[in-house]
Each structure stands twice: as structure tokens, then as C-alpha cells.
Coordinates of C-alpha atoms in Angstrom, one line a residue:
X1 CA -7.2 -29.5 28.5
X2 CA -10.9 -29.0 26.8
X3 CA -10.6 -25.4 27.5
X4 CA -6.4 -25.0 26.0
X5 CA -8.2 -27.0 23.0
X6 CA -11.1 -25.1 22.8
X7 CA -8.9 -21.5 23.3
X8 CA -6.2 -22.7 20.1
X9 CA -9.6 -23.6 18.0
X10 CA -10.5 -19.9 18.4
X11 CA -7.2 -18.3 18.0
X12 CA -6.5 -17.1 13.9
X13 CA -3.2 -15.6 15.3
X14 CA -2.1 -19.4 16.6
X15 CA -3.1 -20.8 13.2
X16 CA -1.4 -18.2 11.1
X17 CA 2.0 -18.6 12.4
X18 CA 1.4 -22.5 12.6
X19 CA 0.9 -21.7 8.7
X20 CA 4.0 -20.2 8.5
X21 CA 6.0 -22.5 10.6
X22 CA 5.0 -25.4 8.2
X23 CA 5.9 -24.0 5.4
X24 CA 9.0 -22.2 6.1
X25 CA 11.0 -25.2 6.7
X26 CA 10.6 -26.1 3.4
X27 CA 12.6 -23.4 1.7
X28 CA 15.2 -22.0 4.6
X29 CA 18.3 -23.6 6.2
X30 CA 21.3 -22.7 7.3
X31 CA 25.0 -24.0 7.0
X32 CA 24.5 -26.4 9.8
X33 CA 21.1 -27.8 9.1
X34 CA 21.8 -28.5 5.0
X35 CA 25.6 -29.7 5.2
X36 CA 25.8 -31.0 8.9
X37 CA 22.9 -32.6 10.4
X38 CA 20.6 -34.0 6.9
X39 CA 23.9 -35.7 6.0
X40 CA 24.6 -36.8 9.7
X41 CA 20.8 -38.1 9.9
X42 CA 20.9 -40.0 6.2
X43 CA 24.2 -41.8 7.1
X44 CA 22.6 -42.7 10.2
X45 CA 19.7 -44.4 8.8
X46 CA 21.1 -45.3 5.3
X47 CA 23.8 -47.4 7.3
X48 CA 21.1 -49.6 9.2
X49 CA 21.6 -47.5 12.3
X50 CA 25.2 -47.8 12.6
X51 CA 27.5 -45.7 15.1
X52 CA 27.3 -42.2 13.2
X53 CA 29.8 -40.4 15.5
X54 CA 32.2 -42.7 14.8
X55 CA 31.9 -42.2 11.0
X56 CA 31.8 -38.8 11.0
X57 CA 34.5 -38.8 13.4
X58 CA 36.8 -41.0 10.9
X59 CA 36.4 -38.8 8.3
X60 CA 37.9 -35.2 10.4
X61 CA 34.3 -33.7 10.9
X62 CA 34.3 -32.9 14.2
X63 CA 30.8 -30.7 14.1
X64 CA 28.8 -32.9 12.4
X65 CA 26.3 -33.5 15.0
X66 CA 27.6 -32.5 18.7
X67 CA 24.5 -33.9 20.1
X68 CA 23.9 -37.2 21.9
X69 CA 21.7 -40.5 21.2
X70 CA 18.0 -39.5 22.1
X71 CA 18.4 -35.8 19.6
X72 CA 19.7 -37.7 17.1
X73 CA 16.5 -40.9 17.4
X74 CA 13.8 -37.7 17.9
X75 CA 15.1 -36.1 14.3
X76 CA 15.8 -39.5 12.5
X77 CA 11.5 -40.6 13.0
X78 CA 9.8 -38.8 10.2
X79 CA 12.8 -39.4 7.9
X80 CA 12.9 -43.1 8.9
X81 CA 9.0 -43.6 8.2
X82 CA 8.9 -41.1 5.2
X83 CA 11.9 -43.4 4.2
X84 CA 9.5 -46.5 4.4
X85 CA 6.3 -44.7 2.7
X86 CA 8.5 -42.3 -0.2
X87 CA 11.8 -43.3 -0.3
X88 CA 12.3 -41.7 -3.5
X89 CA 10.9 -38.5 -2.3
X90 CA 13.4 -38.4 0.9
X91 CA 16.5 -39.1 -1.3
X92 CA 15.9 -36.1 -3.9
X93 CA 14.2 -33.7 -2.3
X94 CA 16.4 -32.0 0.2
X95 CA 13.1 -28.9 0.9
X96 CA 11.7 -32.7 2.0
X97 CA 14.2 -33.4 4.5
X98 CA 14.3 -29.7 5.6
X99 CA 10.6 -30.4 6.5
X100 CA 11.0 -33.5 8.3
X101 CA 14.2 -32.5 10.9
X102 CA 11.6 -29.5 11.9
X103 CA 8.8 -31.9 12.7
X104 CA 10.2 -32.4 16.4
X105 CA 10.7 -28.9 16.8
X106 CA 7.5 -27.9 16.3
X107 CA 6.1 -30.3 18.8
X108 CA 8.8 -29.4 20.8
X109 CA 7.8 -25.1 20.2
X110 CA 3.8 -26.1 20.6
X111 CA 5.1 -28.3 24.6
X112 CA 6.6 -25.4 25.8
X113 CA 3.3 -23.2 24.2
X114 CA 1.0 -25.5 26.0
X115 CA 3.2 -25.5 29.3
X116 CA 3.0 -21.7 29.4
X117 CA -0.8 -22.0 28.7
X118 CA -1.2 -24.3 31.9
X119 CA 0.6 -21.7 33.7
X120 CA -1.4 -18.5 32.3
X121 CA -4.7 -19.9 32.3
X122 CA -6.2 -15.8 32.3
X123 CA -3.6 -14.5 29.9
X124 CA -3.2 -17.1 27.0
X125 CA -3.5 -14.4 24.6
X126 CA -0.4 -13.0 25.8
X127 CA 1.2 -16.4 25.4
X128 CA 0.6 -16.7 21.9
X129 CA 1.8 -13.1 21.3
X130 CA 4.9 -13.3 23.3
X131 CA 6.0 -17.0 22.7
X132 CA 3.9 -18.0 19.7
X133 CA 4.6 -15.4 17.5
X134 CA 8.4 -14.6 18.8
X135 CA 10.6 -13.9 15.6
X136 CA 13.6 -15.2 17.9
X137 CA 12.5 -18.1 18.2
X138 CA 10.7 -18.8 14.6
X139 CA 14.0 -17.6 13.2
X140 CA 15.6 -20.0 15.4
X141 CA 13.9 -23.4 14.8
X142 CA 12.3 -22.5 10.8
X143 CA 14.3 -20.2 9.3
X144 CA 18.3 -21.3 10.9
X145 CA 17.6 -24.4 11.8
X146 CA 19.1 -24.9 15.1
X147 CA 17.5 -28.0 17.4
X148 CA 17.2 -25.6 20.5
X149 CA 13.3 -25.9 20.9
X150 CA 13.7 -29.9 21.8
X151 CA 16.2 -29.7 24.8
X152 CA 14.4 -26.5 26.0
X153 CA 10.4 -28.1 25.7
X154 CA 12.4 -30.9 28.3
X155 CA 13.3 -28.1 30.5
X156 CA 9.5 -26.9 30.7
X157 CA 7.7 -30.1 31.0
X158 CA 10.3 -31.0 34.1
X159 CA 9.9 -27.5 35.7
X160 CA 5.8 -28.7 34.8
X161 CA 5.9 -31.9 36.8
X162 CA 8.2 -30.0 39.9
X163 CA 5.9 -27.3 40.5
X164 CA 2.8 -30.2 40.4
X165 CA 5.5 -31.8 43.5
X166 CA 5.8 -34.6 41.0
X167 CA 9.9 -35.5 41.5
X168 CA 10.7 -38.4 40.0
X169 CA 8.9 -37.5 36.7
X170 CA 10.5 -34.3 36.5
X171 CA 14.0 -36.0 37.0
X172 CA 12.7 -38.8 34.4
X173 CA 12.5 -35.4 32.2
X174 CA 15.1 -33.5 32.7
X175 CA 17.8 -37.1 32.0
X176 CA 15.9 -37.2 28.9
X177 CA 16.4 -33.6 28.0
X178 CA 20.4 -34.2 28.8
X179 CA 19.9 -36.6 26.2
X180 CA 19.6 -34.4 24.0
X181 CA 21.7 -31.2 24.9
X182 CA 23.9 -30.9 27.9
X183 CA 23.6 -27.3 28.6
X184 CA 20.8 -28.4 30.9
X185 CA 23.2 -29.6 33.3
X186 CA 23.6 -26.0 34.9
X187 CA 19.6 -26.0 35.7
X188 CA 20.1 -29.3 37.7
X189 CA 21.6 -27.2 41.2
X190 CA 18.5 -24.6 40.8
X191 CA 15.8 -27.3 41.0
X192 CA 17.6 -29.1 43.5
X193 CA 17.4 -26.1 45.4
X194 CA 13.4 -25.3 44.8
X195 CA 12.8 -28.6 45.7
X196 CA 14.9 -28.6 49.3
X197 CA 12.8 -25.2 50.2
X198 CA 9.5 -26.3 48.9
X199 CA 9.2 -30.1 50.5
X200 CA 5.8 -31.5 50.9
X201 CA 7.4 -32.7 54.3
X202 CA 10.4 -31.8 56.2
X203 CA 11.0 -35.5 56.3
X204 CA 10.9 -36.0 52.5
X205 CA 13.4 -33.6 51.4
X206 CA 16.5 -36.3 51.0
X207 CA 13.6 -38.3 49.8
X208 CA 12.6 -35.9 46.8
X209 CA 15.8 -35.0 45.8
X210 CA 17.0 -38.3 45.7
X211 CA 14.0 -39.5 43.9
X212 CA 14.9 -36.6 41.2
X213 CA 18.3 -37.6 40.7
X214 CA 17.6 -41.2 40.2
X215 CA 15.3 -40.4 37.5
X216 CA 17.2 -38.3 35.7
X217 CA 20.5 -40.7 35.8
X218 CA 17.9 -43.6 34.8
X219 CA 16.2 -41.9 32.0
X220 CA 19.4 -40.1 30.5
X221 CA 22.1 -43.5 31.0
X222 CA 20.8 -45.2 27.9
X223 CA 21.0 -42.2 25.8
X224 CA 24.6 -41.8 26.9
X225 CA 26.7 -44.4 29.1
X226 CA 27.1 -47.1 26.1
X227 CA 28.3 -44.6 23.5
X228 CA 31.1 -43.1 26.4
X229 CA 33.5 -46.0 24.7
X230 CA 33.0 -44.7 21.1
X231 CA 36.3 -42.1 20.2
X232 CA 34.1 -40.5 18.0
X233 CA 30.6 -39.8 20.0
X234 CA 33.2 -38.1 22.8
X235 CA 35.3 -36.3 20.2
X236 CA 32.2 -34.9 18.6
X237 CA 29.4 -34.4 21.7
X238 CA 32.1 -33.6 24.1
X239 CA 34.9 -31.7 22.5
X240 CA 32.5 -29.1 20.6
X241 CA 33.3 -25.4 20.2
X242 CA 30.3 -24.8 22.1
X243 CA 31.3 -26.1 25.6
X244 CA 34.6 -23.9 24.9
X245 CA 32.9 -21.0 24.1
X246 CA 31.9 -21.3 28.4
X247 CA 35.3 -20.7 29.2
X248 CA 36.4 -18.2 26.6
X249 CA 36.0 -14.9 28.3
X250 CA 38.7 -15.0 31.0
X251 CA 40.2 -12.2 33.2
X252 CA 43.7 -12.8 33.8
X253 CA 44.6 -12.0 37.3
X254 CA 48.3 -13.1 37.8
X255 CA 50.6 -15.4 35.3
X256 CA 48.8 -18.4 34.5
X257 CA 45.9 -17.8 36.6
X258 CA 42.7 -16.6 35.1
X259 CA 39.2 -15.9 36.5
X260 CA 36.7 -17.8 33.6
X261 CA 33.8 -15.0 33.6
X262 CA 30.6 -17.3 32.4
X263 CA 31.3 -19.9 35.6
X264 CA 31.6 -16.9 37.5
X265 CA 28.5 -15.7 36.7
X266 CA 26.6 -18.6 36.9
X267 CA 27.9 -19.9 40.0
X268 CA 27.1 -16.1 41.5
X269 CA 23.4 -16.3 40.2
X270 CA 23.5 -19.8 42.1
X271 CA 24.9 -18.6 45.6
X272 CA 21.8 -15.5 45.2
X273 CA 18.8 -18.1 44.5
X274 CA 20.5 -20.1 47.8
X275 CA 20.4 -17.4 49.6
X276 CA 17.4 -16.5 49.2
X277 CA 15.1 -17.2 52.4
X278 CA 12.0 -18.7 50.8
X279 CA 11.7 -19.8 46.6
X280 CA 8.5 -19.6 45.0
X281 CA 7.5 -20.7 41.3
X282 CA 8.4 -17.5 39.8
X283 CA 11.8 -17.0 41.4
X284 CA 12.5 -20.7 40.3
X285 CA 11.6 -19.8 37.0
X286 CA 13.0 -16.1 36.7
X287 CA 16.3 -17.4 38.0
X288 CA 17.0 -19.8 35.2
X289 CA 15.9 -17.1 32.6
X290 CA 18.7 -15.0 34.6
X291 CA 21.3 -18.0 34.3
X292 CA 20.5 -18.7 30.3
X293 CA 20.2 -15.5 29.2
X294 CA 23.6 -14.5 31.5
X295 CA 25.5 -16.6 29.1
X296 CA 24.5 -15.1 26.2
X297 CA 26.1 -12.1 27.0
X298 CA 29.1 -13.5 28.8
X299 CA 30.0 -16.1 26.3
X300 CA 29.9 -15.9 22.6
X301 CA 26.4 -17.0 22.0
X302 CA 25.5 -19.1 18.8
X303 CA 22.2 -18.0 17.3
X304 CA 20.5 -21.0 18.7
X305 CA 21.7 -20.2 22.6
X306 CA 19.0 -17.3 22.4
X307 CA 16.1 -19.5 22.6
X308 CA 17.6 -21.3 26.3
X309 CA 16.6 -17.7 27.7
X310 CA 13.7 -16.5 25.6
X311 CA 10.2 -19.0 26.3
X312 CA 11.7 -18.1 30.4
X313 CA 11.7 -14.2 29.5
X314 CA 8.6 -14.9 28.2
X315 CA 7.0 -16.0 31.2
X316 CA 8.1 -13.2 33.1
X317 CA 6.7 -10.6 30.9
X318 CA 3.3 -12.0 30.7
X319 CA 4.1 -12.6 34.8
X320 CA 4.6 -8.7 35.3
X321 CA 2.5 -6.1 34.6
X322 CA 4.4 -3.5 35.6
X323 CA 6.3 -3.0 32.7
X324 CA 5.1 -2.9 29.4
X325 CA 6.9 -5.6 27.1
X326 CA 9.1 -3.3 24.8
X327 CA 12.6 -4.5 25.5
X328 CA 11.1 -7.9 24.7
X329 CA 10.2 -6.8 21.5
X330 CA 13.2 -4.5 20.9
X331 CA 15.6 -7.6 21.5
X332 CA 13.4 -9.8 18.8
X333 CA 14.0 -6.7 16.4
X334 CA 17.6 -6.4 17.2
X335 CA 18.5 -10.1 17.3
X336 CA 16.7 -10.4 13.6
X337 CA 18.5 -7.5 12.5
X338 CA 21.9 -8.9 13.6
X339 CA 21.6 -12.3 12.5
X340 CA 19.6 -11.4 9.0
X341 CA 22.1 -9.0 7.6
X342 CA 25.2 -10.1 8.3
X343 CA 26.5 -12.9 6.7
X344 CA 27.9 -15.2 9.8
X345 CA 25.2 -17.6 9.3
X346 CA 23.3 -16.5 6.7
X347 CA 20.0 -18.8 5.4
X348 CA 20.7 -20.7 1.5
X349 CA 23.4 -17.8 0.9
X350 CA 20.8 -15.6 -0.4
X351 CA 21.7 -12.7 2.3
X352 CA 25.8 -13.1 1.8
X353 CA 25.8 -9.7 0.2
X354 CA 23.4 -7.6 2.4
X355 CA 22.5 -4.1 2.4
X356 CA 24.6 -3.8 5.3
X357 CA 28.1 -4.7 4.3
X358 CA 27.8 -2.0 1.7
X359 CA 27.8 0.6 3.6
X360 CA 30.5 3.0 2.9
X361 CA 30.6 5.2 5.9
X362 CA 31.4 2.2 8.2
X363 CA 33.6 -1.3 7.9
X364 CA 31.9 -4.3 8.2
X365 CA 33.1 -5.8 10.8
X366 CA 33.1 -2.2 12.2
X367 CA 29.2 -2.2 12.0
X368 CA 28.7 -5.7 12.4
X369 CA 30.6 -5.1 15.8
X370 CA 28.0 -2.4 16.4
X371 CA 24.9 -4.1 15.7
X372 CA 25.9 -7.0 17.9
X373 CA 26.8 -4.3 20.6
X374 CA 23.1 -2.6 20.4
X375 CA 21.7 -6.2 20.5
X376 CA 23.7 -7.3 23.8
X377 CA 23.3 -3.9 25.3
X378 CA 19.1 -4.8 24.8
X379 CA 19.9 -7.8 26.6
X380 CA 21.4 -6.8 29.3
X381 CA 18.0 -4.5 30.0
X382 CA 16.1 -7.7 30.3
X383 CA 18.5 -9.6 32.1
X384 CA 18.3 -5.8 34.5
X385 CA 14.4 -5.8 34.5
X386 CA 14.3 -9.6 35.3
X387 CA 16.5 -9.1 38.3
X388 CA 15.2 -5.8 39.6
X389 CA 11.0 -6.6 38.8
X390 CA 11.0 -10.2 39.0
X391 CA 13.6 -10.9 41.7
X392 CA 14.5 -8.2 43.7
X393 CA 10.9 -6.9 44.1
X394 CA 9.1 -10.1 44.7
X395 CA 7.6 -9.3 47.9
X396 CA 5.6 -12.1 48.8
X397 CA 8.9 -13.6 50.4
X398 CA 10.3 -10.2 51.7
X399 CA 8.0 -10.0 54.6
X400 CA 10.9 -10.4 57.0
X401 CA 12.0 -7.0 56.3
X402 CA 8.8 -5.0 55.7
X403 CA 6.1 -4.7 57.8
X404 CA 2.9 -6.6 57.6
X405 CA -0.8 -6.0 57.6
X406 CA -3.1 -8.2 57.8
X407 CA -7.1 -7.5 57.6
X408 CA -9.9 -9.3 58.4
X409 CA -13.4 -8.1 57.5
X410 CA -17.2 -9.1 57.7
X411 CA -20.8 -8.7 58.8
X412 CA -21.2 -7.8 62.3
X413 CA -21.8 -11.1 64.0
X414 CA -19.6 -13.0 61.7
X415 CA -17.0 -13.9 64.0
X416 CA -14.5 -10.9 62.9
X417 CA -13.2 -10.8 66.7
X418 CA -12.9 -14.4 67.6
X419 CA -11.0 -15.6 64.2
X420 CA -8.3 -12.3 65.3

């Protein structure tokens, strides 16, 4: 911990963008942040804490916050005590607000820095290039607005506490991340799986995964099981666009029967880790950045689903080194480029009439189409170098099929012959 302190106190690069990510949130926003979730999170604590799902729900406003009880308590803190301390403040200025709902994702975006510092102890330099300074993921949590950081810095700290054999803490973790966004639930059969392979003793494998799932269920209950009987909190965190958007691409193969293309994928990425004779950290890891970053391209992706994938891609880039990390940085350029000049969710409205819709040559929605083709087509050459560099070729584990070597060497006396 001295020496992660120690490395930040040195690094200008990790202060200048902590600069920027303070003071960014006071001037950009998008649709959902201003009109959506500041209203959502006033009512909230305006009302003395009532049921907000059921308010919103009352009044036909069905995406007002499609997020359960723990994301909604981590964003209402700093407005609650800067409601205490400058009450005046919090009601007029909305750049105010805007400031305090990005509080938690920035301790949420520095968890899953510090995480990936633990991990790269040699290469922290290349953490704060490639996650610290990712425009994706600034874009995502200071510019948009989107809460993706929180649910995602659960993710880390519970893959964290697996990898340390620590079970029941990471299942504490990952219930409390489902508190917050259920898109976790698809990482649940992958660390079940890790943790089967990797037992610390044959006996205790019923043991650990029991001891994961118990955690999980007691941390994430609270959050969830008493507001199941509220209309509204199911209406709203259940019945959102988003968990339709996972069964939106379908292939029809006979009259009523369709093959739903996102399951299909994900369940296929499943069956390969399974298969696969021995798991080590990396594939653990490499195989959810497969899974989140599979969706992107085979559902509709909001801006915010990009950063599920991203800190994972991340760690497989500063993993390899043989590849250099330009499709990284070609997919930041793209994404920026996409979600910047087109209008879909453009930040205070001050980009509605971009450069881009004027072009004369091309529609808009004929280049818009086309820009969010390039950006998918980048994509998918991450989602091919994860697989074919980070999976495929992993060959610690493939020594069933390759031959082996193995060398010893020494002084002469030094027992070469008798340790053979």
C-alpha cells in the first residue's frame, strides 16, 4: 500500500486527469444524468427517504432510475450531507449536484485503478495510461454521466478477494455489486467455475462455492428482497429497455421460434471457459472481458455498457506484450467519435447540430450507421485479439498437447543428478 501511495504521489499524469475528472462534472451531463437521476435522487431525499420507485412509477416514468436500493443510497450521500452543510447551494445549483452524483464514481474509477495496481505491481505506468487516462471511460462517468464505474469497481474488488482464495468476501462483494446493477449476474457461473478448478482442497470445493453464494445472497437481499413488493421498484429496475435490449437480436429459425443471439453467445463463451482443462487468473479475467465486451456488439449497447468490457481489456493489454495496444486506442478514438458527433445522446445539447450531420455527400443516419459500423468492426478486433493472444495461446495450461522441457542447472556438486 506505501509503495501504490508513494507511486500516485509521483505520477503528474495521475494528477492531471484527477484535475480534469473533478472538474468536468461540473459543466457536462447528459439527458439521463440532468432530467432522470438528479430529479430521482432530490425526490428521494426531499421526501424523507420515501419509496422513489413507486413515485416515479405513479407518475408514467418508467426510466427514471432502473437501478436498485444500494446505487441509489451510494449517489444520494454527498447530496444528503451537502444538503445538511448548504442546503441552499444543492437546491440552485444543478453544476452542484452534477458534482456530487460523480463523487462515487470516482472512488468507484480510482477501486478498480488501485485493483489493477495490486495486480501490475512492475507495470503501473501502463495502468494509468491505459485505464487512467482512457477517454471511454472519462467520457463515460464525467462527461455522459452513466453510473457504470460503481457496479464494475464491485466486479474488481470480488475478482480481488477470489484470486487472494478469499470466498465469502468476494460473494459479500459481488451481492453488493448486484445491488447496484444486475448485469453482474452473468459473471456469477464464471467465478463459480474458477473457484471449482482452483480449490485450496479437493474437499472444500462444495465448501467455497457455497460459502460464495451465501455471501452474495446475504449481502445483496437487503438491497432488494423488501422492495420485490413495490409495483413501481419492479416496473422500473426490472422492466427497463436495457434487459430487452439482451434479447433483441434474434434469428428466426421456424414460425414462432427464434434463436436470441446475445444468450447464445454468452452461454457459448461459458461452455468454452468449462471446457477448458485448467483456469488461471488471466483466463478468469480474459473470459469476462470476452463475455462484456460480446454484448456490446451483439446487443444494442448504451454508451455506458462499454465501460463492463473496457478496465478487463485493459488488463489484458498491459498482460500481453505481444501486441502493441493500438486497437485499444483506436476503439477509444472511434467510440469518442461516435458518441461526440452524433446527436443520440449528446452532452447539455451543445453538440445537437455537429459537423457531422452536415455533411452533404452522405445521410445522417447513413453516416451515423457508418461510424457505428467502423466502431463495432474495432471491437470485434479486440474481442479477436483477446481470444486468439490471451485465450487461445495461453500456454501455461496447454501442456497436455505440446511437449515439455524441463531444465535443471547448477555447479558441479550441487546435486543437479540427484534432484532429476
Amino acid at each position: 500500500m506505501k509503495n501504490f501511495l508513494s507511486f500516485i504521489w509521483r505520477s503528474p499524469v495521475f494528477w492531471g486527469v484527477l484535475l480534469l475528472k473533478l472538474v468536468f462534472p461540473w459543466f457536462f451531463g447528459s439527458h439521463y444524468i440532468r432530467d432522470l437521476f438528479l430529479p430521482f435522487i432530490s425526490y428521494f431525499i426531499d421526501s424523507g427517504f420515501a419509496n422513489p420507485w413507486e413515485h416515479f412509477a405513479q407518475q408514467g416514468r418508467f426510466d427514471a432510475f432502473p437501478y436498485s436500493a444500494l446505487m441509489l443510497a451510494l449517489l444520494s450521500i454527498p447530496q444528503a450531507v451537502a444538503n445538511y452543510f448548504f442546503a441552499d447551494l444543492v437546491h440552485v445549483s444543478e453544476a452542484f449536484r452534477l458534482f456530487l452524483i460523480r463523487i462515487p464514481m470516482l472512488v468507484a474509477d480510482f477501486t478498480i485503478f488501485a485493483v489493477l495496481c495490486n495486480w501490475f505491481e512492475t507495470k503501473r505506468q501502463q495502468v494509468v495510461w491505459l485505464y487512467w487516462c482512457s477517454p471511454i471511460l472519462f467520457f463515460i462517468s464525467y462527461v455522459h454521466g452513466q453510473l457504470d464505474s460503481i457496479p464494475t469497481a464491485f466486479l474488481f474488488l470480488s475478482l480481488f478477494f477470489l484470486f487472494q482464495k478469499k470466498t465469502f468476501q468476494s460473494g459479500v462483494v459481488l451481492g453488493l455489486g448486484l445491488a447496484t446493477k444486475l448485469h453482474l449476474l452473468l459473471a456469477i457461473p464464471f467465478l463459480l467455475i474458477y473457484q471449482f478448478r482452483n480449490p485450496i482442497k479437493e474437499r472444500s470445493r462444495i465448501f467455497k462455492a457455497a460459502a460464495f453464494l451465501g455471501g452474495m445472497l446475504i449481502a445483496a437481499s437487503p438491497f432488494i428482497v423488501p422492495f420485490l413488493f413495490s409495483d413501481g421498484y419492479r416496473q422500473i429496475v426490472f422492466g427497463t429497455q436495457e434487459t430487452r435490449r439482451f434479447f433483441e437480436f434474434t434469428l428466426s429459425v421456424s414460425d414462432g421460434l427464434k434463436l436470441y443471439i446475445a444468450p447464445a453467445g454468452a452461454v457459448f463463451l461459458l461452455l468454452r471457459f468449462t471446457s477448458t482443462p485448467k483456469i488461471n487468473r488471466d483466463l478468469a479475467v480474459l473470459f469476462l472481458a470476452l463475455l462484456y465486451i460480446t454484448l456490446v456488439l451483439l446487443v444494442p449497447p448504451a454508451p455506458g455498457w462499454y465501460f463492463w468490457s473496457i478496465p478487463l481489456v485493459c488488463y489484458f493489454y498491459i498482460r500481453q506484450e505481444s501486441i502493441t495496444s493500438f486497437s485499444y486506442w483506436l476503439v477509444n478514438a472511434l467510440y469518442l467519435g461516435y458518441y461526440v458527433f452524433f446527436p443520440a445522446i449528446s452532452v447539455q445539447g451543445v453538440l445537437r447540430e455537429s459537423l457531422a450531420t452536415r455533411v452533404v455527400f452522405l445521410g445522417k443516419a447513413n453516416l451515423e450507421s457508418l461510424a457505428f459500423t467502423v466502431l463495432q468492426s474495432a471491437v470485434a478486433l479486440i474481442v479477436f485479439w483477446v481470444y486468439r493472444i490471451g485465450v487461445q495461446s495461453n500456454r501455461e495450461y496447454r501442456t497436455r498437447n505440446s511437449p515439455l522441457l524441463i531444465g535443471i542447472g547448477g555447479d558441479s556438486g550441487t546435486g543437479k543428478h540427484t534432484l532429476s
